[in-house]
Amino acid sequence: MLAVCRSCFTAPTFRTFCVLLTGLIAQTRRRTVCGMLLGTGLERVWHHARCHRLFSTARWSADEASLALAGLVVARLLPDGAPLQVAVDDTLFKRSGKKVFGAAWQHDGAARGPRPAGFGNCWVIAGIVVTVPFLTRPVCLPVLARLWRPRHTGKIALAREMTELLAAHFPDRTLHTVGDA
C-alpha cells in the first residue's frame, strides 16, 4: 500500500515516512512524533530530530501523497465510473502548550457540559465514502486535511479547496460533497 506513495518522497524521506506510519499504527498511547518513533522500537537507533524534520524541512507534498492515497481508494474500492462521495468535517484535536502551532480556543462539537469549547488544533478533513464487503454500512476514509487557523482562511474555503483538488485529480468522476455547518 505504501508503494503508491513512493514517488511522492525522496528515498530517505520515504524511509522516515514508513517508520512513522508504522509507529502510528503500532503505538497505542502517545500519538506524537516521538510516540510514533517509540512505537517502532527505533527510539534508541534514530534521533527524534530525524522524524521531526519530515514535517518541518523535508521535501515532499502532503497533497501529492494524499492524492496518491485517494487514487488507491478509488481504484480498489469504487466501481468504474461511480461518483465520488466526499464527506468534509472539522475536528478539534486538543493540544496544549506555548509552542503548539495554530492552537486556539475553539468550538468543540464533541465536548460535554455547558461549555462546548476546547483548546487545540482544528483540522478540516475530507474523506471518500466507500462500501467495503465486510461491513454493512459505508465508511469514510480520510484522504485530505487542512489546518484551520482563526483569523485566516475559513473552514468552508478549506473544504472547497480540498474538493476542487479531488475534482481536478479525478476529472472523469462526478463528485458529491457533503459537510455540516
Tab-separated table of C-alpha atoms in Angstrom:
chain	number	residue	atom	x	y	z
A	1	MET	CA	0.000	0.000	0.000
A	2	LEU	CA	2.828	2.409	0.803
A	3	ALA	CA	4.405	1.817	-2.610
A	4	VAL	CA	1.647	4.019	-4.083
A	5	CYS	CA	3.157	6.980	-2.203
A	6	ARG	CA	6.787	6.144	-3.053
A	7	SER	CA	7.093	8.674	-5.880
A	8	CYS	CA	5.993	11.498	-3.557
A	9	PHE	CA	9.174	11.298	-1.435
A	10	THR	CA	12.948	11.191	-1.713
A	11	ALA	CA	14.478	7.856	-0.654
A	12	PRO	CA	15.500	8.956	2.887
A	13	THR	CA	12.211	10.794	3.436
A	14	PHE	CA	10.216	7.753	2.312
A	15	ARG	CA	12.074	5.577	4.852
A	16	THR	CA	11.221	8.055	7.621
A	17	PHE	CA	7.600	8.242	6.435
A	18	CYS	CA	7.279	4.426	6.538
A	19	VAL	CA	8.775	4.271	10.036
A	20	LEU	CA	6.428	6.964	11.360
A	21	LEU	CA	3.365	5.397	9.756
A	22	THR	CA	4.294	2.006	11.229
A	23	GLY	CA	4.772	3.663	14.619
A	24	LEU	CA	1.406	5.406	14.337
A	25	ILE	CA	-0.289	2.052	13.813
A	26	ALA	CA	1.740	0.218	16.484
A	27	GLN	CA	1.634	2.929	19.161
A	28	THR	CA	-1.420	2.647	21.369
A	29	ARG	CA	-0.827	5.664	23.583
A	30	ARG	CA	1.195	8.719	22.566
A	31	ARG	CA	0.209	9.897	19.065
A	32	THR	CA	3.168	12.265	18.784
A	33	VAL	CA	6.244	12.107	16.577
A	34	CYS	CA	8.328	10.756	19.474
A	35	GLY	CA	5.491	8.359	20.361
A	36	MET	CA	5.463	7.013	16.798
A	37	LEU	CA	9.224	6.508	16.940
A	38	LEU	CA	8.757	4.688	20.248
A	39	GLY	CA	6.049	2.523	18.640
A	40	THR	CA	8.556	1.199	16.092
A	41	GLY	CA	11.197	0.420	18.696
A	42	LEU	CA	13.741	2.671	16.955
A	43	GLU	CA	13.911	5.357	19.646
A	44	ARG	CA	17.445	4.253	20.609
A	45	VAL	CA	18.604	3.874	16.997
A	46	TRP	CA	17.236	7.032	15.345
A	47	HIS	CA	17.461	10.521	16.798
A	48	HIS	CA	13.998	12.060	17.140
A	49	ALA	CA	15.099	15.101	15.104
A	50	ARG	CA	15.196	12.895	12.007
A	51	CYS	CA	11.470	12.270	12.374
A	52	HIS	CA	10.620	15.883	13.243
A	53	ARG	CA	12.434	17.022	10.081
A	54	LEU	CA	9.919	15.058	7.983
A	55	PHE	CA	7.313	17.656	8.934
A	56	SER	CA	9.496	20.753	9.157
A	57	THR	CA	12.047	20.710	6.332
A	58	ALA	CA	11.819	17.543	4.216
A	59	ARG	CA	10.920	17.930	0.530
A	60	TRP	CA	7.539	16.313	-0.019
A	61	SER	CA	3.965	17.380	-0.611
A	62	ALA	CA	1.191	16.254	1.715
A	63	ASP	CA	-1.315	16.899	-1.083
A	64	GLU	CA	0.633	14.744	-3.539
A	65	ALA	CA	0.791	11.863	-1.037
A	66	SER	CA	-2.891	12.338	-0.184
A	67	LEU	CA	-3.946	12.247	-3.831
A	68	ALA	CA	-1.906	9.073	-4.361
A	69	LEU	CA	-3.790	7.532	-1.425
A	70	ALA	CA	-7.105	8.795	-2.836
A	71	GLY	CA	-6.213	7.172	-6.157
A	72	LEU	CA	-5.689	3.849	-4.398
A	73	VAL	CA	-9.039	4.163	-2.578
A	74	VAL	CA	-10.894	4.986	-5.804
A	75	ALA	CA	-9.165	2.263	-7.861
A	76	ARG	CA	-9.645	-0.510	-5.298
A	77	LEU	CA	-12.900	0.318	-3.515
A	78	LEU	CA	-15.166	2.068	-6.037
A	79	PRO	CA	-16.708	0.638	-9.201
A	80	ASP	CA	-15.542	2.130	-12.520
A	81	GLY	CA	-17.354	5.367	-13.270
A	82	ALA	CA	-19.084	5.547	-9.882
A	83	PRO	CA	-19.365	9.060	-8.450
A	84	LEU	CA	-17.101	10.036	-5.566
A	85	GLN	CA	-18.942	10.781	-2.353
A	86	VAL	CA	-16.773	13.166	-0.369
A	87	ALA	CA	-17.543	13.954	3.273
A	88	VAL	CA	-15.953	17.035	4.839
A	89	ASP	CA	-15.892	17.748	8.559
A	90	ASP	CA	-13.879	19.722	11.068
A	91	THR	CA	-12.387	18.073	14.128
A	92	LEU	CA	-10.768	19.606	17.186
A	93	PHE	CA	-7.608	17.878	18.387
A	94	LYS	CA	-6.993	19.053	21.919
A	95	ARG	CA	-3.433	20.256	22.419
A	96	SER	CA	-1.769	22.471	24.995
A	97	GLY	CA	1.478	24.361	25.281
A	98	LYS	CA	3.031	27.598	24.082
A	99	LYS	CA	4.740	26.047	21.047
A	100	VAL	CA	1.728	24.269	19.521
A	101	PHE	CA	1.287	25.918	16.121
A	102	GLY	CA	-2.246	27.016	15.242
A	103	ALA	CA	-3.755	26.135	18.614
A	104	ALA	CA	-6.548	28.318	19.953
A	105	TRP	CA	-9.780	28.179	21.926
A	106	GLN	CA	-12.366	26.761	19.542
A	107	HIS	CA	-15.831	25.278	19.400
A	108	ASP	CA	-15.767	21.567	20.237
A	109	GLY	CA	-18.846	19.757	18.965
A	110	ALA	CA	-17.911	16.638	20.953
A	111	ALA	CA	-17.500	18.475	24.280
A	112	ARG	CA	-19.695	17.514	27.200
A	113	GLY	CA	-21.107	20.002	29.631
A	114	PRO	CA	-22.314	23.572	29.381
A	115	ARG	CA	-19.212	24.983	27.610
A	116	PRO	CA	-18.625	23.358	24.209
A	117	ALA	CA	-15.114	24.742	23.805
A	118	GLY	CA	-11.622	23.298	23.796
A	119	PHE	CA	-8.041	24.417	23.199
A	120	GLY	CA	-6.177	22.834	20.321
A	121	ASN	CA	-5.884	22.470	16.556
A	122	CYS	CA	-8.927	22.338	14.321
A	123	TRP	CA	-8.464	20.226	11.216
A	124	VAL	CA	-10.819	20.280	8.244
A	125	ILE	CA	-10.763	16.741	6.849
A	126	ALA	CA	-12.075	15.389	3.532
A	127	GLY	CA	-12.750	11.695	3.130
A	128	ILE	CA	-14.095	9.405	0.430
A	129	VAL	CA	-17.175	7.381	1.398
A	130	VAL	CA	-16.890	3.737	0.318
A	131	THR	CA	-18.663	0.442	0.935
A	132	VAL	CA	-16.424	-2.451	1.893
A	133	PRO	CA	-17.614	-6.073	1.664
A	134	PHE	CA	-17.040	-6.927	5.322
A	135	LEU	CA	-19.225	-4.102	6.729
A	136	THR	CA	-22.955	-3.496	6.474
A	137	ARG	CA	-22.646	0.287	6.258
A	138	PRO	CA	-20.471	2.704	4.288
A	139	VAL	CA	-17.300	4.126	5.839
A	140	CYS	CA	-15.439	7.362	5.217
A	141	LEU	CA	-11.707	7.071	4.541
A	142	PRO	CA	-9.893	10.378	5.203
A	143	VAL	CA	-7.661	11.423	2.319
A	144	LEU	CA	-7.004	15.174	2.686
A	145	ALA	CA	-6.651	17.562	5.639
A	146	ARG	CA	-6.082	21.260	6.230
A	147	LEU	CA	-5.240	23.041	9.477
A	148	TRP	CA	-7.776	25.775	10.169
A	149	ARG	CA	-6.335	28.820	11.883
A	150	PRO	CA	-8.513	31.519	13.435
A	151	ARG	CA	-8.412	34.840	11.563
A	152	HIS	CA	-7.105	33.145	8.413
A	153	THR	CA	-8.881	31.160	5.686
A	154	GLY	CA	-12.359	29.934	6.690
A	155	LYS	CA	-13.285	26.295	7.138
A	156	ILE	CA	-15.673	26.348	4.172
A	157	ALA	CA	-12.913	27.744	1.928
A	158	LEU	CA	-10.600	24.924	3.053
A	159	ALA	CA	-13.334	22.356	2.319
A	160	ARG	CA	-13.825	23.863	-1.137
A	161	GLU	CA	-10.069	23.813	-1.808
A	162	MET	CA	-9.851	20.106	-0.992
A	163	THR	CA	-12.973	19.286	-3.031
A	164	GLU	CA	-11.571	21.154	-6.038
A	165	LEU	CA	-8.270	19.299	-5.643
A	166	LEU	CA	-10.113	15.949	-5.728
A	167	ALA	CA	-12.226	17.073	-8.693
A	168	ALA	CA	-9.109	18.047	-10.651
A	169	HIS	CA	-7.422	14.736	-9.785
A	170	PHE	CA	-10.466	12.689	-10.867
A	171	PRO	CA	-11.805	14.650	-13.867
A	172	ASP	CA	-13.777	11.670	-15.191
A	173	ARG	CA	-15.779	11.248	-11.968
A	174	THR	CA	-18.748	13.151	-10.608
A	175	LEU	CA	-18.184	14.433	-7.063
A	176	HIS	CA	-20.906	14.684	-4.425
A	177	THR	CA	-19.651	16.609	-1.411
A	178	VAL	CA	-21.407	16.802	1.943
A	179	GLY	CA	-20.454	18.642	5.114
A	180	ASP	CA	-22.004	20.102	8.233
A	181	ALA	CA	-22.215	23.717	9.244
